[in-house]
Short mmCIF file of C-alpha atoms in Angstrom, two decimals:
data_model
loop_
_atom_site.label_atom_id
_atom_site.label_comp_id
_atom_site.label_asym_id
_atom_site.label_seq_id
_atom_site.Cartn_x
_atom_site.Cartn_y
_atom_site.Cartn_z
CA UNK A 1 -12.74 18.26 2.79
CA UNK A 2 -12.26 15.42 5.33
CA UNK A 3 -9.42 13.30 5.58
CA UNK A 4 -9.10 10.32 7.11
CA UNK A 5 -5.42 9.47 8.57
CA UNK A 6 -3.53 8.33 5.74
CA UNK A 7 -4.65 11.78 3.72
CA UNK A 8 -3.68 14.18 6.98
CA UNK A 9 -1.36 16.88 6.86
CA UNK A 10 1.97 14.52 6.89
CA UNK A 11 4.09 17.76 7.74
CA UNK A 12 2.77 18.22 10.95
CA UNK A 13 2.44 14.12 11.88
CA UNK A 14 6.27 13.41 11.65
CA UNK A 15 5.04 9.62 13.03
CA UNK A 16 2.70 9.34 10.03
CA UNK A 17 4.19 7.13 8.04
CA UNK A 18 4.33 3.46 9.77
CA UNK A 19 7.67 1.52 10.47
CA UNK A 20 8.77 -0.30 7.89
CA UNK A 21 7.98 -3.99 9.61
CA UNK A 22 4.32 -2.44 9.70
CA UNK A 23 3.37 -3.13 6.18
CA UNK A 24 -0.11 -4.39 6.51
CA UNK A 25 -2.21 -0.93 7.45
CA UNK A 26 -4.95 -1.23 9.71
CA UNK A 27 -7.88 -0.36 7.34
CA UNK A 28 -11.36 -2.26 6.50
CA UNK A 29 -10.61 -4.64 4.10
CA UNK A 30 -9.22 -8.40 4.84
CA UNK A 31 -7.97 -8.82 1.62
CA UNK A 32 -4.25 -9.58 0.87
CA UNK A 33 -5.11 -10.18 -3.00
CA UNK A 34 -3.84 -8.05 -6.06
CA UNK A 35 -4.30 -4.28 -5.28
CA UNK A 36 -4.84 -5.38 -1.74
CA UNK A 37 -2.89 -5.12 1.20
CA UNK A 38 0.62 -6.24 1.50
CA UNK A 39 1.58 -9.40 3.47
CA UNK A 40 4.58 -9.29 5.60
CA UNK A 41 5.65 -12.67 3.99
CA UNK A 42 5.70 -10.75 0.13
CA UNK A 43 7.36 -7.94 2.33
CA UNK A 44 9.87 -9.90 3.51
CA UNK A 45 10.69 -11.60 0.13
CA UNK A 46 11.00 -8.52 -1.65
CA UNK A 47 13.22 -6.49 0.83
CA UNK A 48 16.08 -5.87 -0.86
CA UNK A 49 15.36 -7.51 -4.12
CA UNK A 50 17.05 -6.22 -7.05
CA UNK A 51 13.81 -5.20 -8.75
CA UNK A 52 13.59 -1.85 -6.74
CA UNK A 53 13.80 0.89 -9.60
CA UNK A 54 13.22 4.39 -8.80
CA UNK A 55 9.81 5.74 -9.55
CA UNK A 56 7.78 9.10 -9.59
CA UNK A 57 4.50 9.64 -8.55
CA UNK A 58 2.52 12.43 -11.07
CA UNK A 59 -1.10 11.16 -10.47
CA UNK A 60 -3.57 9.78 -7.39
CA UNK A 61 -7.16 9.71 -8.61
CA UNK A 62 -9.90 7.65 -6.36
CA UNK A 63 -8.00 4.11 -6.66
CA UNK A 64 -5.90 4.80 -9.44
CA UNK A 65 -2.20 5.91 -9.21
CA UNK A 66 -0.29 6.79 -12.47
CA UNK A 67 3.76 6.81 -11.85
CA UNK A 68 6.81 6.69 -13.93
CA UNK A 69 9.96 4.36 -13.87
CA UNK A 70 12.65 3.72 -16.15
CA UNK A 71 11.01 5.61 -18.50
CA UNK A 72 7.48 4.29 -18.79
CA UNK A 73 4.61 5.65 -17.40
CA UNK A 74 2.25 2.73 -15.27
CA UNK A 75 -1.43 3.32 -14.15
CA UNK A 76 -2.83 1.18 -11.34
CA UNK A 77 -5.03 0.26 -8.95
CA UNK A 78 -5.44 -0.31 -5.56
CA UNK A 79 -8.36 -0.52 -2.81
CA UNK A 80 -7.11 1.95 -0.58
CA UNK A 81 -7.52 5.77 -2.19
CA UNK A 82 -6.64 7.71 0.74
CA UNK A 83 -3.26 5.12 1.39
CA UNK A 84 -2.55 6.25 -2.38
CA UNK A 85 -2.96 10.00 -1.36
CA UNK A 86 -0.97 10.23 1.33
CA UNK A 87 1.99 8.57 -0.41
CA UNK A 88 1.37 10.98 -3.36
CA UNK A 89 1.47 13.61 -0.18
CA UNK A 90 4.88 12.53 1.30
CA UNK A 91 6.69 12.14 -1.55
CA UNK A 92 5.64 15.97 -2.95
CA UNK A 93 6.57 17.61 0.60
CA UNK A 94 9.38 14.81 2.27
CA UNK A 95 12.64 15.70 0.55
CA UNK A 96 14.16 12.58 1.86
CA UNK A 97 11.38 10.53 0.40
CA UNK A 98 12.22 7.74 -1.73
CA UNK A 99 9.64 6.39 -4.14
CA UNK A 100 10.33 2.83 -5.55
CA UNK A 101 8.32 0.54 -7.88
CA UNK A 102 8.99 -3.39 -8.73
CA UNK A 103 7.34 -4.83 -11.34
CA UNK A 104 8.07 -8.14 -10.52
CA UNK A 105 6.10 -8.10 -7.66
CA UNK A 106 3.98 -4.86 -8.45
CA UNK A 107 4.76 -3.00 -5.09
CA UNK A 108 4.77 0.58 -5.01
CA UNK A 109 6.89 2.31 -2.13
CA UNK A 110 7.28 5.82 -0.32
CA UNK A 111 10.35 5.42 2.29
CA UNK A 112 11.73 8.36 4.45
CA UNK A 113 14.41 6.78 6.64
CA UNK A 114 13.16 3.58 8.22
CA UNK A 115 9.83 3.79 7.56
CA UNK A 116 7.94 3.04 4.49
CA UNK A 117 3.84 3.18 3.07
CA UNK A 118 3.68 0.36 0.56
CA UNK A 119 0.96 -0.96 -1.75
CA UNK A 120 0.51 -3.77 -4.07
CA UNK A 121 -1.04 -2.98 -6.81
CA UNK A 122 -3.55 -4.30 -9.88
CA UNK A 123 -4.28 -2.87 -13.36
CA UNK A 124 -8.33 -3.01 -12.57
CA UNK A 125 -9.98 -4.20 -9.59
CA UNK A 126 -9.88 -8.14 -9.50
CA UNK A 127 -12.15 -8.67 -6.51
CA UNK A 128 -14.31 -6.44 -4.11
CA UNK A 129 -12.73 -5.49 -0.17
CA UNK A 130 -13.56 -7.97 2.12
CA UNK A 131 -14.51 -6.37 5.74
CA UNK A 132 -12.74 -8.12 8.47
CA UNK A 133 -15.36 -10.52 10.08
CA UNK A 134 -16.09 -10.55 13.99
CA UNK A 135 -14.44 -12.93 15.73
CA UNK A 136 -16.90 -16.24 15.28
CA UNK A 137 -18.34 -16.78 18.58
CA UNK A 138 -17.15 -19.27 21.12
CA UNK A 139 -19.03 -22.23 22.48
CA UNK A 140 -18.54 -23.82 25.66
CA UNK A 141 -17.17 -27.21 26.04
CA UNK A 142 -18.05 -29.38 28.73
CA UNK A 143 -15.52 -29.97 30.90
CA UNK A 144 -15.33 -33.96 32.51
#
């Protein structure tokens, strides 16, 4: 089986998991929609909101993740399987791992010490990923 670097062996990458002020992860899709990537503004707005609850992770399959808090069990989506997978993967192995959920804003996190793998997430897909574009190309201007 092939991973890619959010499924690798996290026990032996002790720098896998990104700082926390790195919340958008470098992947293919441009998106920053529901179960999309996470903006540092909606980062920064939900950092120490009182919506954090504790959470458990019991389920990654493809783009879904299935995860209890405060008693209910949630089942969601988001475009990035292999993201979900490896924060399945730290929080089984990582005994310092924290898993938190906030419905309010529907972010799921994995934090071990300063750093943190967080997703926003949907309850279906609401749009396709949206590859990051090349750079449009530049035209000269004349210069007077």
């Amino acid at each position: 089986m092939e991973t890619t670097s959010y499924s690798a062996d996290v026990s032996a990458n002790p720098t896998y998991i990104p700082s926390i002020g790195a919340v958008s992860m470098a992947g293919p899709c441009s998106l920053y929609s529901r179960g999309h990537r996470v903006h540092p503004i909606q980062m920064r707005v939900v950092s120490g909101h009182p919506s954090w609850k504790p959470a458990t992770i019991t389920e990654v399959e493809g783009n879904t993740v299935t995860f209890e808090s405060e008693g209910m069990e949630f089942r969601l989506w988001n475009h990035d399987a292999d993201l979900l997978t490896g924060m399945r993967d730290v929080a089984a192995i990582e005994p310092l791992a924290v898993v938190e959920w906030t419905v309010v804003h529907r972010l799921l996190s994995v934090t071990v010490g300063n750093r943190a793998l967080v997703v926003d997430l949907s309850h279906h897909p609401h749009t396709e990923c949206k590859p990051f574009q090349d750079a449009p190309p530049q035209t000269a201007t004349p210069q007077n």
